[in-house]
Short mmCIF file of C-alpha atoms and ligand atoms in Angstrom, two decimals:
data_model
loop_
_atom_site.label_atom_id
_atom_site.label_comp_id
_atom_site.label_asym_id
_atom_site.label_seq_id
_atom_site.Cartn_x
_atom_site.Cartn_y
_atom_site.Cartn_z
CA UNK A 16 -0.10 -0.03 0.01
CA UNK A 17 1.28 3.30 -1.07
CA UNK A 18 1.38 5.72 2.03
CA UNK A 19 2.96 8.75 0.28
CA UNK A 20 0.45 11.54 0.45
CA UNK A 21 2.17 13.82 -1.90
CA UNK A 22 2.32 13.46 -5.70
CA UNK A 23 5.68 13.20 -7.61
CA UNK A 24 5.23 16.97 -8.65
CA UNK A 25 4.68 18.21 -5.30
CA UNK A 26 7.33 16.00 -3.71
CA UNK A 27 9.81 17.27 -6.29
CA UNK A 28 8.65 21.01 -5.79
CA UNK A 29 9.07 20.86 -1.99
CA UNK A 30 12.51 19.13 -2.25
CA UNK A 31 13.65 22.01 -4.72
CA UNK A 32 12.20 24.59 -2.17
CA UNK A 33 13.95 22.94 0.85
CA UNK A 34 17.27 23.32 -1.10
CA UNK A 35 16.39 26.92 -1.91
CA UNK A 36 16.00 27.70 1.86
CA UNK A 37 19.27 26.04 2.50
CA UNK A 38 20.78 28.12 -0.22
CA UNK A 39 19.28 31.20 1.24
CA UNK A 40 20.74 30.29 4.56
CA UNK A 41 24.19 30.06 2.99
CA UNK A 42 23.73 33.58 1.26
CA UNK A 43 22.96 35.07 4.65
CA UNK A 44 25.92 33.22 6.30
CA UNK A 45 28.28 34.54 3.54
CA UNK A 46 27.01 38.06 3.78
CA UNK A 47 27.26 37.94 7.63
CA UNK A 48 30.77 36.85 7.44
CA UNK A 49 31.51 39.58 4.85
CA UNK A 50 29.85 42.21 7.13
CA UNK A 51 31.78 40.93 10.14
CA UNK A 52 35.12 41.23 8.17
CA UNK A 53 34.16 44.73 7.33
CA UNK A 54 33.80 45.57 11.08
CA UNK A 55 30.07 45.92 11.09
CA UNK A 56 29.44 43.72 14.09
CA UNK A 57 25.84 44.56 14.56
CA UNK A 58 24.82 43.78 10.90
CA UNK A 59 26.88 40.58 11.00
CA UNK A 60 25.00 39.38 14.00
CA UNK A 61 21.79 40.16 12.55
CA UNK A 62 22.73 38.34 9.33
CA UNK A 63 23.88 35.31 11.27
CA UNK A 64 20.74 35.07 13.11
CA UNK A 65 18.73 35.24 9.82
CA UNK A 66 21.02 32.40 8.34
CA UNK A 67 19.62 30.23 11.26
CA UNK A 68 16.29 31.27 10.59
CA UNK A 69 16.58 30.10 6.89
CA UNK A 70 18.00 26.90 7.99
CA UNK A 71 15.01 26.40 10.11
CA UNK A 72 12.72 27.02 7.00
CA UNK A 73 14.67 24.07 5.38
CA UNK A 74 13.87 21.95 8.23
CA UNK A 75 10.27 22.97 8.40
CA UNK A 76 9.80 21.65 4.70
CA UNK A 77 11.92 18.55 5.51
CA UNK A 78 9.71 17.52 8.31
CA UNK A 79 6.71 18.25 6.19
CA UNK A 80 7.75 15.88 3.42
CA UNK A 81 8.50 13.12 5.93
CA UNK A 82 5.29 13.75 7.65
CA UNK A 83 3.44 13.19 4.36
CA UNK A 84 5.18 9.98 3.85
CA UNK A 85 7.25 11.08 0.92
CA UNK A 86 11.02 11.12 0.15
CA UNK A 87 13.46 13.81 1.24
CA UNK A 88 16.23 14.46 -1.37
CA UNK A 89 19.16 16.32 0.30
CA UNK A 90 21.26 17.60 -2.39
CA UNK A 91 24.33 19.75 -2.87
CA UNK A 92 23.57 23.47 -2.05
CA UNK A 93 24.75 26.16 -4.73
CA UNK A 94 27.59 28.41 -3.36
CA UNK A 95 26.57 31.96 -2.72
CA UNK A 96 27.63 34.28 -5.53
CA UNK A 97 30.36 36.89 -4.96
CA UNK A 98 30.30 39.19 -1.79
CA UNK A 99 28.73 42.49 -2.07
CA UNK A 100 30.84 45.38 -2.72
CA UNK A 101 29.19 47.85 -0.26
CA UNK A 102 26.73 47.65 2.67
CA UNK A 103 23.94 49.22 0.61
CA UNK A 104 24.51 46.59 -2.26
CA UNK A 105 24.37 43.92 0.49
CA UNK A 106 20.90 44.83 1.46
CA UNK A 107 19.82 45.38 -2.10
CA UNK A 108 20.96 41.82 -2.97
CA UNK A 109 19.15 40.63 0.13
CA UNK A 110 15.86 42.09 -1.00
CA UNK A 111 16.30 40.84 -4.57
CA UNK A 112 17.08 37.37 -2.97
CA UNK A 113 13.78 37.46 -0.92
CA UNK A 114 11.75 38.50 -3.78
CA UNK A 115 13.22 35.57 -5.70
CA UNK A 116 12.37 33.26 -2.98
CA UNK A 117 8.93 34.54 -2.79
CA UNK A 118 8.52 33.68 -6.40
CA UNK A 119 9.56 30.04 -5.63
CA UNK A 120 7.15 29.78 -2.80
CA UNK A 121 4.35 31.00 -4.89
CA UNK A 122 5.26 28.31 -7.48
CA UNK A 123 4.88 25.63 -4.80
CA UNK A 124 1.58 27.06 -3.58
CA UNK A 125 0.22 27.39 -7.07
CA UNK A 126 1.01 23.71 -7.86
CA UNK A 127 -0.52 22.61 -4.72
CA UNK A 128 -3.66 24.52 -5.68
CA UNK A 129 -3.90 23.06 -9.04
CA UNK A 130 -3.55 19.62 -7.59
CA UNK A 131 -6.02 20.34 -4.88
CA UNK A 132 -3.48 19.12 -2.47
CA UNK A 133 -5.00 21.58 0.28
CA UNK A 134 -2.60 20.01 2.92
CA UNK A 135 0.46 21.44 0.94
CA UNK A 136 -1.53 24.56 -0.07
CA UNK A 137 -2.23 25.23 3.71
CA UNK A 138 1.44 24.33 4.72
CA UNK A 139 2.75 26.95 2.16
CA UNK A 140 0.58 29.67 3.36
CA UNK A 141 3.15 29.95 6.24
CA UNK A 142 5.83 30.65 3.91
CA UNK A 143 3.70 33.18 1.80
CA UNK A 144 3.20 35.05 5.18
CA UNK A 145 6.81 34.66 6.14
CA UNK A 146 8.01 36.18 2.77
CA UNK A 147 5.81 39.34 3.34
CA UNK A 148 7.55 39.67 6.76
CA UNK A 149 10.92 39.28 5.22
CA UNK A 150 10.47 41.51 2.21
CA UNK A 151 9.09 44.21 4.42
CA UNK A 152 12.14 44.06 6.87
CA UNK A 153 14.62 44.23 3.91
CA UNK A 154 12.49 46.98 2.29
CA UNK A 155 12.50 49.05 5.40
CA UNK A 156 16.32 48.69 6.06
CA UNK A 157 16.88 49.71 2.59
CA UNK A 158 14.60 52.78 2.90
CA UNK A 159 16.62 53.65 6.00
CA UNK A 160 19.82 53.43 4.15
CA UNK A 161 18.61 55.46 1.32
CA UNK A 162 17.60 58.11 3.75
CA UNK A 163 21.14 58.20 5.26
CA UNK A 164 22.55 58.49 1.71
CA UNK A 165 22.48 54.96 0.16
CA UNK A 166 25.74 54.18 -1.45
CA UNK A 167 27.06 57.51 0.01
CA UNK A 168 26.47 56.88 3.55
CA UNK A 169 28.96 58.66 5.67
CA UNK A 170 31.12 56.69 8.21
CA UNK A 171 28.97 58.29 11.02
CA UNK A 172 25.69 57.14 9.37
CA UNK A 173 27.28 53.64 8.86
CA UNK A 174 28.26 53.59 12.44
CA UNK A 175 24.73 54.46 13.69
CA UNK A 176 23.08 51.87 11.21
CA UNK A 177 25.29 49.18 12.56
CA UNK A 178 24.34 49.96 16.05
CA UNK A 179 20.69 50.16 15.26
CA UNK A 180 21.01 46.74 13.63
CA UNK A 181 22.47 45.41 16.75
CA UNK A 182 19.35 46.34 18.63
CA UNK A 183 17.09 45.09 15.65
CA UNK A 184 18.89 41.70 15.97
CA UNK A 185 17.43 41.55 19.52
CA UNK A 186 14.08 41.32 18.21
CA UNK A 187 15.07 38.21 16.04
CA UNK A 188 14.81 35.12 18.13
CA UNK A 189 18.11 33.47 19.04
CA UNK A 190 18.85 30.65 16.87
CA UNK A 191 18.68 27.99 19.80
CA UNK A 192 15.27 29.26 20.63
CA UNK A 193 13.82 28.80 17.21
CA UNK A 194 12.45 25.44 16.40
CA UNK A 195 10.83 24.11 13.21
CA UNK A 196 7.56 24.49 14.88
CA UNK A 197 8.21 28.16 15.80
CA UNK A 198 10.68 29.27 13.13
FE1 OFO B 208 13.01 31.37 3.97
O1 OFO B 208 12.40 32.99 4.15
FE2 OFO B 208 13.43 34.24 3.20
O2 OFO B 208 14.11 33.51 2.05
#
């Protein structure tokens, strides 16, 4: 008796999305290391925490695939592209990346809708909402940077931004407190 509750299409789509979340985690990790290297400790901390968050998204999908009796396919994760050339570019890239991931999330949601797989459709709504949060956060940070001069931010403005980010990271749950149930 077949106990797999996912169609092959949905199983594949979820596995691809799972890897995409792992890829997102690697991107945040790379940018965090880059920011740390530039001396932006607050921003690095914020990005490191976000890397953990993305990894938890990956785990959330992995657990769902298993729960539905389907097969998890753990594959190689693509390496992040080159480091940003400035802090402003770093946040621009983060925003672009989030929009890109939103499109991928929508694809899985659309597929599940077409297949009338309501369990997966319902599961994907969490990711749809999460992407709204993440796009908004990235958008707000970019706006702040633009007000402070964008690419031309002074050292003083960069210093304050980094200090603000240190406070913002306090609002992101610590990695060890985040579970796949409460990512
Ligand atoms: Fe996984 O939430 Fe952003 O990308």
